[in-house]
Structure formats: C-alpha cells, structure tokens
PDB file of C-alpha atoms in Angstrom:
ATOM      1  CA  UNK A 120      -9.375 -11.477 -24.296  1.00 57.00           C
ATOM      2  CA  UNK A 121     -10.098  -7.975 -25.636  1.00 73.00           C
ATOM      3  CA  UNK A 122      -6.547  -6.739 -25.131  1.00 82.00           C
ATOM      4  CA  UNK A 123      -6.907  -4.507 -28.182  1.00 88.00           C
ATOM      5  CA  UNK A 124      -9.206  -2.254 -25.997  1.00 90.00           C
ATOM      6  CA  UNK A 125      -6.029  -0.711 -24.666  1.00 90.00           C
ATOM      7  CA  UNK A 126      -4.894   0.284 -28.072  1.00 92.00           C
ATOM      8  CA  UNK A 127      -8.338   1.603 -29.074  1.00 92.00           C
ATOM      9  CA  UNK A 128      -8.395   3.834 -25.983  1.00 91.00           C
ATOM     10  CA  UNK A 129      -4.837   5.018 -26.687  1.00 91.00           C
ATOM     11  CA  UNK A 130      -5.802   5.739 -30.307  1.00 92.00           C
ATOM     12  CA  UNK A 131      -8.837   7.739 -29.318  1.00 92.00           C
ATOM     13  CA  UNK A 132      -6.767   9.621 -26.728  1.00 91.00           C
ATOM     14  CA  UNK A 133      -3.987  10.553 -29.244  1.00 91.00           C
ATOM     15  CA  UNK A 134      -6.555  11.481 -31.857  1.00 93.00           C
ATOM     16  CA  UNK A 135      -8.449  13.708 -29.363  1.00 92.00           C
ATOM     17  CA  UNK A 136      -5.217  15.425 -28.322  1.00 91.00           C
ATOM     18  CA  UNK A 137      -4.121  16.140 -31.898  1.00 93.00           C
ATOM     19  CA  UNK A 138      -7.516  17.337 -32.969  1.00 93.00           C
ATOM     20  CA  UNK A 139      -7.645  19.516 -29.953  1.00 92.00           C
ATOM     21  CA  UNK A 140      -4.401  21.263 -30.771  1.00 92.00           C
ATOM     22  CA  UNK A 141      -5.211  21.467 -34.519  1.00 94.00           C
ATOM     23  CA  UNK A 142      -8.640  23.007 -33.909  1.00 93.00           C
ATOM     24  CA  UNK A 143      -7.219  25.462 -31.391  1.00 91.00           C
ATOM     25  CA  UNK A 144      -4.611  26.596 -33.930  1.00 93.00           C
ATOM     26  CA  UNK A 145      -7.463  27.040 -36.464  1.00 92.00           C
ATOM     27  CA  UNK A 146      -9.086  29.303 -33.957  1.00 90.00           C
ATOM     28  CA  UNK A 147     -12.205  27.116 -33.230  1.00 88.00           C
ATOM     29  CA  UNK A 148     -11.708  26.848 -29.547  1.00 90.00           C
ATOM     30  CA  UNK A 149     -15.177  25.558 -28.527  1.00 91.00           C
ATOM     31  CA  UNK A 150     -15.133  22.932 -31.322  1.00 92.00           C
ATOM     32  CA  UNK A 151     -11.745  21.668 -29.814  1.00 93.00           C
ATOM     33  CA  UNK A 152     -13.314  21.334 -26.390  1.00 92.00           C
ATOM     34  CA  UNK A 153     -16.273  19.476 -27.944  1.00 94.00           C
ATOM     35  CA  UNK A 154     -13.968  17.019 -29.664  1.00 92.00           C
ATOM     36  CA  UNK A 155     -12.042  16.149 -26.603  1.00 91.00           C
ATOM     37  CA  UNK A 156     -15.259  15.841 -24.646  1.00 93.00           C
ATOM     38  CA  UNK A 157     -16.565  13.361 -27.267  1.00 94.00           C
ATOM     39  CA  UNK A 158     -13.325  11.382 -26.947  1.00 92.00           C
ATOM     40  CA  UNK A 159     -13.672  11.136 -23.212  1.00 93.00           C
ATOM     41  CA  UNK A 160     -17.347  10.191 -23.486  1.00 95.00           C
ATOM     42  CA  UNK A 161     -16.468   7.395 -26.005  1.00 94.00           C
ATOM     43  CA  UNK A 162     -13.606   6.012 -23.950  1.00 93.00           C
ATOM     44  CA  UNK A 163     -15.752   6.199 -20.757  1.00 94.00           C
ATOM     45  CA  UNK A 164     -18.409   4.105 -22.534  1.00 95.00           C
ATOM     46  CA  UNK A 165     -16.001   1.375 -23.335  1.00 93.00           C
ATOM     47  CA  UNK A 166     -14.357   1.397 -19.893  1.00 93.00           C
ATOM     48  CA  UNK A 167     -17.781   1.162 -18.175  1.00 95.00           C
ATOM     49  CA  UNK A 168     -18.693  -1.809 -20.338  1.00 94.00           C
ATOM     50  CA  UNK A 169     -15.419  -3.467 -19.372  1.00 93.00           C
ATOM     51  CA  UNK A 170     -15.964  -2.710 -15.658  1.00 93.00           C
ATOM     52  CA  UNK A 171     -19.481  -4.198 -15.902  1.00 95.00           C
ATOM     53  CA  UNK A 172     -18.055  -7.390 -17.291  1.00 92.00           C
ATOM     54  CA  UNK A 173     -15.366  -7.429 -14.674  1.00 92.00           C
ATOM     55  CA  UNK A 174     -17.741  -6.892 -11.724  1.00 92.00           C
ATOM     56  CA  UNK A 175     -20.160  -9.540 -13.092  1.00 93.00           C
ATOM     57  CA  UNK A 176     -17.268 -12.126 -13.273  1.00 92.00           C
ATOM     58  CA  UNK A 177     -16.045 -11.127  -9.754  1.00 91.00           C
ATOM     59  CA  UNK A 178     -19.571 -11.478  -8.396  1.00 91.00           C
ATOM     60  CA  UNK A 179     -19.887 -14.981  -9.926  1.00 90.00           C
ATOM     61  CA  UNK A 180     -16.473 -16.182  -8.777  1.00 89.00           C
ATOM     62  CA  UNK A 181     -16.760 -14.884  -5.169  1.00 88.00           C
ATOM     63  CA  UNK A 182     -20.427 -15.543  -4.772  1.00 85.00           C
ATOM     64  CA  UNK A 183     -20.944 -11.883  -3.851  1.00 82.00           C
ATOM     65  CA  UNK A 184     -24.769 -12.113  -4.117  1.00 76.00           C
TER      66      UNK A 184
ATOM     67  CA  UNK B 136       1.681 -18.485 -20.390  1.00 67.00           C
ATOM     68  CA  UNK B 137      -0.602 -15.783 -18.783  1.00 80.00           C
ATOM     69  CA  UNK B 138       2.314 -13.809 -17.158  1.00 88.00           C
ATOM     70  CA  UNK B 139       3.888 -12.934 -20.552  1.00 90.00           C
ATOM     71  CA  UNK B 140       0.503 -11.464 -21.669  1.00 87.00           C
ATOM     72  CA  UNK B 141       0.001  -9.579 -18.462  1.00 90.00           C
ATOM     73  CA  UNK B 142       3.497  -8.171 -18.292  1.00 93.00           C
ATOM     74  CA  UNK B 143       3.495  -7.230 -21.996  1.00 91.00           C
ATOM     75  CA  UNK B 144       0.036  -5.519 -21.576  1.00 90.00           C
ATOM     76  CA  UNK B 145       1.255  -3.564 -18.539  1.00 92.00           C
ATOM     77  CA  UNK B 146       4.374  -2.348 -20.212  1.00 93.00           C
ATOM     78  CA  UNK B 147       2.546  -1.277 -23.331  1.00 92.00           C
ATOM     79  CA  UNK B 148      -0.108   0.513 -21.258  1.00 91.00           C
ATOM     80  CA  UNK B 149       2.530   2.231 -19.092  1.00 93.00           C
ATOM     81  CA  UNK B 150       4.252   3.653 -22.272  1.00 92.00           C
ATOM     82  CA  UNK B 151       0.936   4.721 -23.835  1.00 91.00           C
ATOM     83  CA  UNK B 152       0.002   6.326 -20.467  1.00 91.00           C
ATOM     84  CA  UNK B 153       3.014   8.525 -20.443  1.00 91.00           C
ATOM     85  CA  UNK B 154       2.141   9.694 -23.979  1.00 88.00           C
ATOM     86  CA  UNK B 155      -1.517  10.459 -23.188  1.00 88.00           C
ATOM     87  CA  UNK B 156      -1.175  11.859 -19.682  1.00 88.00           C
ATOM     88  CA  UNK B 157       0.604  14.998 -21.012  1.00 86.00           C
ATOM     89  CA  UNK B 158      -2.362  16.293 -23.000  1.00 84.00           C
ATOM     90  CA  UNK B 159      -5.324  14.462 -21.799  1.00 86.00           C
ATOM     91  CA  UNK B 160      -4.957  13.399 -18.109  1.00 88.00           C
ATOM     92  CA  UNK B 161      -8.565  12.154 -17.866  1.00 89.00           C
ATOM     93  CA  UNK B 162      -8.061   9.779 -20.674  1.00 90.00           C
ATOM     94  CA  UNK B 163      -4.835   8.596 -18.964  1.00 91.00           C
ATOM     95  CA  UNK B 164      -6.779   7.748 -15.874  1.00 92.00           C
ATOM     96  CA  UNK B 165      -9.400   5.873 -17.993  1.00 92.00           C
ATOM     97  CA  UNK B 166      -6.589   3.934 -19.764  1.00 92.00           C
ATOM     98  CA  UNK B 167      -4.972   2.900 -16.463  1.00 92.00           C
ATOM     99  CA  UNK B 168      -8.403   1.838 -15.187  1.00 92.00           C
ATOM    100  CA  UNK B 169      -9.049  -0.268 -18.339  1.00 93.00           C
ATOM    101  CA  UNK B 170      -5.486  -1.825 -18.131  1.00 92.00           C
ATOM    102  CA  UNK B 171      -6.044  -2.699 -14.418  1.00 91.00           C
ATOM    103  CA  UNK B 172      -9.516  -4.210 -15.142  1.00 92.00           C
ATOM    104  CA  UNK B 173      -8.116  -6.300 -18.022  1.00 91.00           C
ATOM    105  CA  UNK B 174      -5.260  -7.774 -15.899  1.00 90.00           C
ATOM    106  CA  UNK B 175      -7.786  -8.426 -13.174  1.00 90.00           C
ATOM    107  CA  UNK B 176      -9.977 -10.313 -15.666  1.00 89.00           C
ATOM    108  CA  UNK B 177      -7.054 -12.302 -16.909  1.00 88.00           C
ATOM    109  CA  UNK B 178      -6.218 -13.449 -13.306  1.00 88.00           C
ATOM    110  CA  UNK B 179      -9.758 -13.941 -12.340  1.00 89.00           C
ATOM    111  CA  UNK B 180     -10.033 -17.201 -14.415  1.00 85.00           C
ATOM    112  CA  UNK B 181      -7.110 -18.673 -12.373  1.00 88.00           C
ATOM    113  CA  UNK B 182      -8.760 -17.546  -9.157  1.00 89.00           C
ATOM    114  CA  UNK B 183     -12.045 -19.336 -10.243  1.00 90.00           C
ATOM    115  CA  UNK B 184     -10.223 -22.631 -10.582  1.00 91.00           C
ATOM    116  CA  UNK B 185      -8.627 -22.199  -7.152  1.00 91.00           C
ATOM    117  CA  UNK B 186     -11.989 -21.419  -5.630  1.00 90.00           C
ATOM    118  CA  UNK B 187     -13.577 -24.472  -7.197  1.00 90.00           C
ATOM    119  CA  UNK B 188     -10.776 -26.644  -5.670  1.00 92.00           C
ATOM    120  CA  UNK B 189     -11.233 -25.152  -2.250  1.00 88.00           C
ATOM    121  CA  UNK B 190     -15.010 -25.839  -2.391  1.00 88.00           C
ATOM    122  CA  UNK B 191     -14.330 -29.461  -3.322  1.00 91.00           C
ATOM    123  CA  UNK B 192     -11.935 -29.851  -0.429  1.00 91.00           C
ATOM    124  CA  UNK B 193     -14.429 -28.127   1.918  1.00 89.00           C
ATOM    125  CA  UNK B 194     -17.259 -30.563   0.947  1.00 89.00           C
ATOM    126  CA  UNK B 195     -14.866 -33.476   1.224  1.00 91.00           C
ATOM    127  CA  UNK B 196     -13.838 -32.368   4.727  1.00 89.00           C
ATOM    128  CA  UNK B 197     -17.529 -31.792   5.542  1.00 86.00           C
ATOM    129  CA  UNK B 198     -16.777 -28.213   6.502  1.00 81.00           C
ATOM    130  CA  UNK B 199     -19.982 -26.016   6.776  1.00 80.00           C
ATOM    131  CA  UNK B 200     -20.545 -24.151   3.563  1.00 81.00           C
ATOM    132  CA  UNK B 201     -21.278 -20.912   5.445  1.00 83.00           C
ATOM    133  CA  UNK B 202     -17.612 -20.511   6.418  1.00 85.00           C
ATOM    134  CA  UNK B 203     -16.154 -21.015   2.964  1.00 87.00           C
ATOM    135  CA  UNK B 204     -18.767 -18.699   1.262  1.00 88.00           C
ATOM    136  CA  UNK B 205     -18.170 -15.990   3.878  1.00 90.00           C
ATOM    137  CA  UNK B 206     -14.459 -16.354   3.375  1.00 89.00           C
ATOM    138  CA  UNK B 207     -14.867 -16.039  -0.343  1.00 90.00           C
ATOM    139  CA  UNK B 208     -17.061 -12.979   0.050  1.00 92.00           C
ATOM    140  CA  UNK B 209     -14.553 -11.300   2.289  1.00 93.00           C
ATOM    141  CA  UNK B 210     -11.866 -11.975  -0.189  1.00 91.00           C
ATOM    142  CA  UNK B 211     -14.029 -10.580  -2.978  1.00 92.00           C
ATOM    143  CA  UNK B 212     -14.898  -7.412  -1.037  1.00 93.00           C
ATOM    144  CA  UNK B 213     -11.348  -6.774  -0.168  1.00 94.00           C
ATOM    145  CA  UNK B 214     -10.228  -7.248  -3.770  1.00 91.00           C
ATOM    146  CA  UNK B 215     -12.812  -4.805  -5.148  1.00 92.00           C
ATOM    147  CA  UNK B 216     -12.261  -2.272  -2.331  1.00 94.00           C
ATOM    148  CA  UNK B 217      -8.492  -2.288  -2.867  1.00 94.00           C
ATOM    149  CA  UNK B 218      -9.066  -2.020  -6.665  1.00 93.00           C
ATOM    150  CA  UNK B 219     -11.286   0.980  -6.355  1.00 93.00           C
ATOM    151  CA  UNK B 220      -9.190   2.639  -3.665  1.00 95.00           C
ATOM    152  CA  UNK B 221      -6.032   2.344  -5.830  1.00 94.00           C
ATOM    153  CA  UNK B 222      -7.709   3.850  -8.838  1.00 92.00           C
ATOM    154  CA  UNK B 223      -8.948   6.748  -6.779  1.00 94.00           C
ATOM    155  CA  UNK B 224      -5.458   7.218  -5.363  1.00 94.00           C
ATOM    156  CA  UNK B 225      -4.138   7.198  -9.012  1.00 91.00           C
ATOM    157  CA  UNK B 226      -6.570   9.973  -9.810  1.00 91.00           C
ATOM    158  CA  UNK B 227      -5.119  11.963  -6.807  1.00 92.00           C
ATOM    159  CA  UNK B 228      -8.251  11.628  -4.667  1.00 93.00           C
ATOM    160  CA  UNK B 229      -6.777  10.473  -1.387  1.00 95.00           C
ATOM    161  CA  UNK B 230      -9.901  11.275   0.598  1.00 96.00           C
ATOM    162  CA  UNK B 231     -12.160   9.196  -1.635  1.00 96.00           C
ATOM    163  CA  UNK B 232      -9.627   6.325  -1.559  1.00 96.00           C
ATOM    164  CA  UNK B 233      -9.611   6.182   2.203  1.00 96.00           C
ATOM    165  CA  UNK B 234     -13.465   6.382   2.223  1.00 96.00           C
ATOM    166  CA  UNK B 235     -13.678   3.380  -0.073  1.00 96.00           C
ATOM    167  CA  UNK B 236     -11.180   1.440   2.020  1.00 96.00           C
ATOM    168  CA  UNK B 237     -13.107   2.302   5.247  1.00 96.00           C
ATOM    169  CA  UNK B 238     -16.380   1.137   3.580  1.00 96.00           C
ATOM    170  CA  UNK B 239     -14.624  -2.121   2.563  1.00 95.00           C
ATOM    171  CA  UNK B 240     -13.486  -2.737   6.129  1.00 96.00           C
ATOM    172  CA  UNK B 241     -17.010  -2.117   7.487  1.00 96.00           C
ATOM    173  CA  UNK B 242     -18.455  -4.562   4.964  1.00 95.00           C
ATOM    174  CA  UNK B 243     -15.882  -7.243   5.860  1.00 94.00           C
ATOM    175  CA  UNK B 244     -16.666  -6.835   9.573  1.00 95.00           C
ATOM    176  CA  UNK B 245     -20.344  -7.216   8.828  1.00 94.00           C
ATOM    177  CA  UNK B 246     -19.618 -10.331   6.785  1.00 91.00           C
ATOM    178  CA  UNK B 247     -17.578 -11.796   9.589  1.00 92.00           C
ATOM    179  CA  UNK B 248     -20.299 -11.386  12.165  1.00 92.00           C
ATOM    180  CA  UNK B 249     -21.966 -14.757  11.740  1.00 88.00           C
ATOM    181  CA  UNK B 250     -18.737 -16.603  12.033  1.00 89.00           C
ATOM    182  CA  UNK B 251     -17.839 -14.721  15.276  1.00 91.00           C
ATOM    183  CA  UNK B 252     -21.234 -15.655  16.696  1.00 92.00           C
ATOM    184  CA  UNK B 253     -20.615 -19.326  15.668  1.00 88.00           C
ATOM    185  CA  UNK B 254     -17.181 -19.344  17.359  1.00 89.00           C
ATOM    186  CA  UNK B 255     -18.516 -17.839  20.584  1.00 93.00           C
ATOM    187  CA  UNK B 256     -21.372 -20.359  20.720  1.00 92.00           C
ATOM    188  CA  UNK B 257     -18.871 -23.159  20.200  1.00 89.00           C
ATOM    189  CA  UNK B 258     -16.740 -21.819  23.023  1.00 92.00           C
ATOM    190  CA  UNK B 259     -19.687 -21.406  25.435  1.00 93.00           C
ATOM    191  CA  UNK B 260     -20.736 -24.914  24.512  1.00 91.00           C
ATOM    192  CA  UNK B 261     -17.402 -26.270  25.628  1.00 89.00           C
ATOM    193  CA  UNK B 262     -17.482 -24.564  28.978  1.00 86.00           C
ATOM    194  CA  UNK B 263     -18.952 -26.739  31.803  1.00 79.00           C
TER     195      UNK B 263
END
C-alpha cells in the first residue's frame, strides 16, 4: 500500500513551512506565499488521487452504482 | 497483521500532524484526510471478503438479491457520509458536517424505500 504518501505529504508540508519563514526573513513576502500555495496545491493533487482510488474501491465493494 | 500497520501509520501521522499543524493548518487537514483514506483502504479489502461471504450465504439461503444489495448500499452510504462528516468536523466546519450527515440519512431512507414497500405488501398479503 502507498503508505509512504504520508511521509511525502509531511515532507512537503515541512519544506513549505521552512521555505515560507526563510523567504519571509529574506524580505520576499509574496514569493513565500507562492511557495506555500504551491505546496498546498501539490499535496492536494496527491490527496485527490488517493480519494479517487478510495471512492472507486468503495463503489466496487458496496455495489454503489 | 493489518492492525500493526494501521496503528503504526496512525501514530506516525498523529505526530507529523502536530508538527505541521502549527505552521500550515491546511496541510495538516490534508495529511489527516490522507491518513484516514489510507486506513480506510487497508480495511476495505477485509470488508470485501466479508461481503463476498455474505453474498454466498444469501444465494445459498435463496434470499432475494435486492435485500442484500440494498443493505450493502446503505452500509456504503453510511460509511462515506460518516467519513466526510468527520473530516469536515476536523476542519472545524460543524455546519457542513451536519449537512453531509443529513444528506446521508436522506439517501439511506430513499434506499430503504423498496424494502419497506416489500414488507408492507407481505403483511397485507398475510391479512385475510
């Protein structure tokens, strides 16, 4: 099972947080927001793919046609 | 065994969530959603085998397939509605969570309609 997805998301989250603070110190406020937005978008893409797989399997198990 | 994997995954995710929720609460929600979905996927395989066994027993007992499929649909709808409502509640959206639960209840009532009709017909058939 793709359990390493959890660690990938955690890694992106930590990276986004660190980059946000670093860029904010460097004075590039808007770039910091862009970086955290990109992190959220990337993680959202993974989670949506996982949910699609989950819903597809639930549909097949419970005959929810 | 499955339970070791699930408990380990949940503990690791809980620790990571505390770390992430401080700076990026939205990523924390996404991480808890992903962890919930993964555990649900792990359990779903077991549920699939139970459902197959139920179907074999139903066909052996010559029970009408309508009842079993409706029952399975109701269980599926309740599972998904509860999953969605819980995630919304985690995000702090109580209103949306109760809307999702209400929608789930309505769908279950709609699914249960044919069975109620069948029961009533059986009862009226018994009456002289």
